[in-house]
Coordinates of C-alpha atoms and ligand atoms in Angstrom, one line a residue:
X1 CA 15.8 -24.1 5.7
X2 CA 15.7 -21.5 3.0
X3 CA 13.4 -21.9 0.0
X4 CA 13.0 -20.1 -3.3
X5 CA 9.9 -18.0 -3.9
X6 CA 8.7 -16.4 -7.1
X7 CA 6.6 -13.3 -6.8
X8 CA 5.3 -10.7 -9.3
X9 CA 6.2 -7.4 -7.8
X10 CA 4.9 -4.3 -9.5
X11 CA 4.4 -6.3 -12.6
X12 CA 7.9 -7.9 -12.7
X13 CA 8.8 -11.4 -11.8
X14 CA 11.2 -11.6 -8.8
X15 CA 12.8 -14.6 -7.3
X16 CA 14.0 -14.7 -3.7
X17 CA 15.7 -17.5 -1.7
X18 CA 15.1 -17.0 2.0
X19 CA 13.6 -18.4 5.2
X20 CA 9.8 -19.1 4.5
X21 CA 8.8 -17.4 7.8
X22 CA 10.5 -14.1 7.0
X23 CA 8.0 -11.2 6.7
X24 CA 7.2 -10.0 3.2
X25 CA 8.0 -6.5 4.5
X26 CA 11.6 -7.5 5.2
X27 CA 12.0 -9.2 1.8
X28 CA 10.6 -6.1 0.0
X29 CA 12.8 -3.7 1.9
X30 CA 16.0 -5.6 2.4
X31 CA 16.2 -8.1 -0.6
X32 CA 14.4 -6.1 -3.3
X33 CA 15.3 -2.6 -2.1
X34 CA 11.7 -1.4 -2.2
X35 CA 12.0 0.8 0.9
X36 CA 8.8 2.7 0.1
X37 CA 6.9 0.2 2.2
X38 CA 7.4 1.3 5.9
X39 CA 8.0 -0.6 9.1
X40 CA 5.8 0.8 11.9
X41 CA 4.7 -1.5 14.7
X42 CA 5.7 -4.8 13.2
X43 CA 2.5 -6.4 14.7
X44 CA -0.2 -5.7 12.2
X45 CA -1.6 -2.8 14.2
X46 CA -0.6 0.4 12.2
X47 CA -0.8 -0.6 8.6
X48 CA 2.2 1.5 7.6
X49 CA 3.5 -1.6 5.9
X50 CA 0.4 -2.1 3.7
X51 CA 0.9 -3.6 0.2
X52 CA -1.6 -5.0 -2.2
X53 CA -1.5 -8.8 -2.6
X54 CA -3.6 -9.7 -5.6
X55 CA -5.3 -6.3 -5.2
X56 CA -6.1 -6.8 -1.5
X57 CA -4.5 -4.5 1.1
X58 CA -2.4 -6.5 3.5
X59 CA 0.0 -5.7 6.3
X60 CA 3.3 -7.1 5.0
X61 CA 4.9 -7.1 8.4
X62 CA 2.8 -10.1 9.5
X63 CA 2.7 -11.8 6.1
X64 CA 5.3 -14.5 5.9
X65 CA 7.0 -14.7 2.5
X66 CA 5.7 -18.2 2.0
X67 CA 2.1 -16.8 1.9
X68 CA 3.1 -14.4 -0.9
X69 CA 4.6 -17.1 -3.2
X70 CA 3.3 -16.9 -6.7
X71 CA 1.1 -13.9 -5.9
X72 CA 1.1 -10.5 -7.4
X73 CA 2.3 -7.7 -5.0
X74 CA 1.9 -4.0 -5.6
X75 CA 4.0 -1.6 -3.6
X76 CA 4.0 2.2 -3.6
X77 CA 6.9 2.1 -6.1
X78 CA 4.6 0.5 -8.7
X79 CA 1.8 3.1 -8.7
X80 CA 3.1 6.0 -10.8
X81 CA 3.5 5.4 -14.5
X82 CA 6.8 7.0 -15.4
X83 CA 6.4 10.7 -14.5
X84 CA 2.6 10.4 -14.2
X85 CA 1.4 10.0 -10.7
X86 CA -1.5 7.7 -9.8
X87 CA -4.7 9.7 -9.1
X88 CA -4.5 8.8 -5.4
X89 CA -1.0 10.1 -5.2
X90 CA -2.0 13.3 -7.1
X91 CA -5.0 13.8 -4.7
X92 CA -2.8 13.3 -1.6
X93 CA -0.4 16.0 -2.9
X94 CA -3.2 18.4 -3.9
X95 CA -5.0 18.1 -0.5
X96 CA -1.8 18.0 1.6
X97 CA -2.9 14.7 3.1
X98 CA 0.4 14.0 4.8
X99 CA 3.0 15.7 7.0
X100 CA 6.0 13.5 7.7
X101 CA 4.8 11.0 5.1
X102 CA 5.6 7.8 7.1
X103 CA 2.1 6.4 7.0
X104 CA 1.5 7.6 3.5
X105 CA 2.6 4.7 1.2
X106 CA 0.4 2.3 3.2
X107 CA -2.5 4.8 3.4
X108 CA -2.3 5.4 -0.4
X109 CA -2.5 1.7 -1.2
X110 CA -5.4 1.3 1.3
X111 CA -7.2 4.1 -0.7
X112 CA -6.4 2.4 -4.0
X113 CA -8.1 -0.8 -2.8
X114 CA -11.0 1.2 -1.3
X115 CA -11.7 3.0 -4.6
X116 CA -11.5 -0.2 -6.5
X117 CA -14.4 -1.6 -4.5
X118 CA -16.2 1.6 -3.9
X119 CA -15.6 4.3 -6.6
X120 CA -17.6 7.0 -4.8
X121 CA -17.2 6.4 -1.1
X122 CA -19.0 8.4 1.6
X123 CA -17.2 10.1 4.5
X124 CA -18.4 7.3 6.8
X125 CA -17.1 4.6 4.4
X126 CA -13.7 6.3 4.1
X127 CA -13.3 6.6 7.9
X128 CA -14.5 3.1 8.5
X129 CA -12.3 1.5 5.8
X130 CA -9.1 3.4 6.7
X131 CA -9.5 3.4 10.5
X132 CA -6.7 0.7 10.8
X133 CA -4.2 3.1 9.1
X134 CA -2.6 5.1 12.0
X135 CA -1.2 8.5 11.3
X136 CA 1.0 10.0 14.0
X137 CA 0.7 13.4 12.4
X138 CA -3.2 13.2 12.6
X139 CA -3.8 14.2 9.0
X140 CA -7.2 12.6 8.9
X141 CA -9.4 15.5 7.8
X142 CA -7.3 16.1 4.7
X143 CA -7.1 12.4 4.1
X144 CA -10.9 12.3 3.7
X145 CA -10.8 15.2 1.3
X146 CA -8.0 13.5 -0.7
X147 CA -10.0 10.3 -1.1
X148 CA -13.0 12.3 -2.5
X149 CA -10.6 14.2 -4.9
X150 CA -9.0 10.9 -6.0
X151 CA -12.5 9.5 -6.7
X152 CA -13.4 12.5 -8.8
X153 CA -10.1 12.3 -10.7
X154 CA -10.6 8.6 -11.4
X155 CA -14.1 9.3 -12.6
X156 CA -12.9 12.1 -14.9
X157 CA -10.1 9.9 -16.3
X158 CA -12.6 7.0 -17.0
X159 CA -15.0 9.4 -18.8
X160 CA -12.2 10.5 -21.3
Ligands
FES1 S1 4.3 -2.2 10.5 FE1 2.8 -3.6 9.8 S2 1.0 -3.1 10.7 FE2 2.4 -1.8 11.6
FES2 S1 1.8 11.9 7.8 FE1 3.1 11.5 9.5 S2 2.4 9.6 10.3 FE2 1.0 10.1 8.8

């Protein structure tokens, strides 16, 4: 039986009436038209569908909507502020840290969470933390560079 759920998505209150077992990924893409979150494996293995739930990176394909009720969700659409890209987006562009871009929204949100907990991560930390994010284009070396650049940009912005 359908139920009504209230979520805060990218800072806005959204209400959805649906099957409680439906994956958050489908609700975001189909009901809220937030198609920046990508469907990869659908089994929690590739992290293309990563969103932040209360700041924690989470595969939305295996998260039923009932588990997201009354929580704060951040998707890739909520990162830029108007025309100004988030530092992680800026760094990905500058370092060419993507090719087809399919894994990129999930990867970027994973990096946002990483930098929140570890503002100056080492190469080993970056590799270990992001190993669950699969990139079919194998853009891993540039990804590591992009994380370091994003960390430097964030540090410079905080020093202003
Ligand atoms: S689509 Fe969710 S982990 Fe692959
Ligand atoms: S950039 Fe193509 S899958 Fe990662």
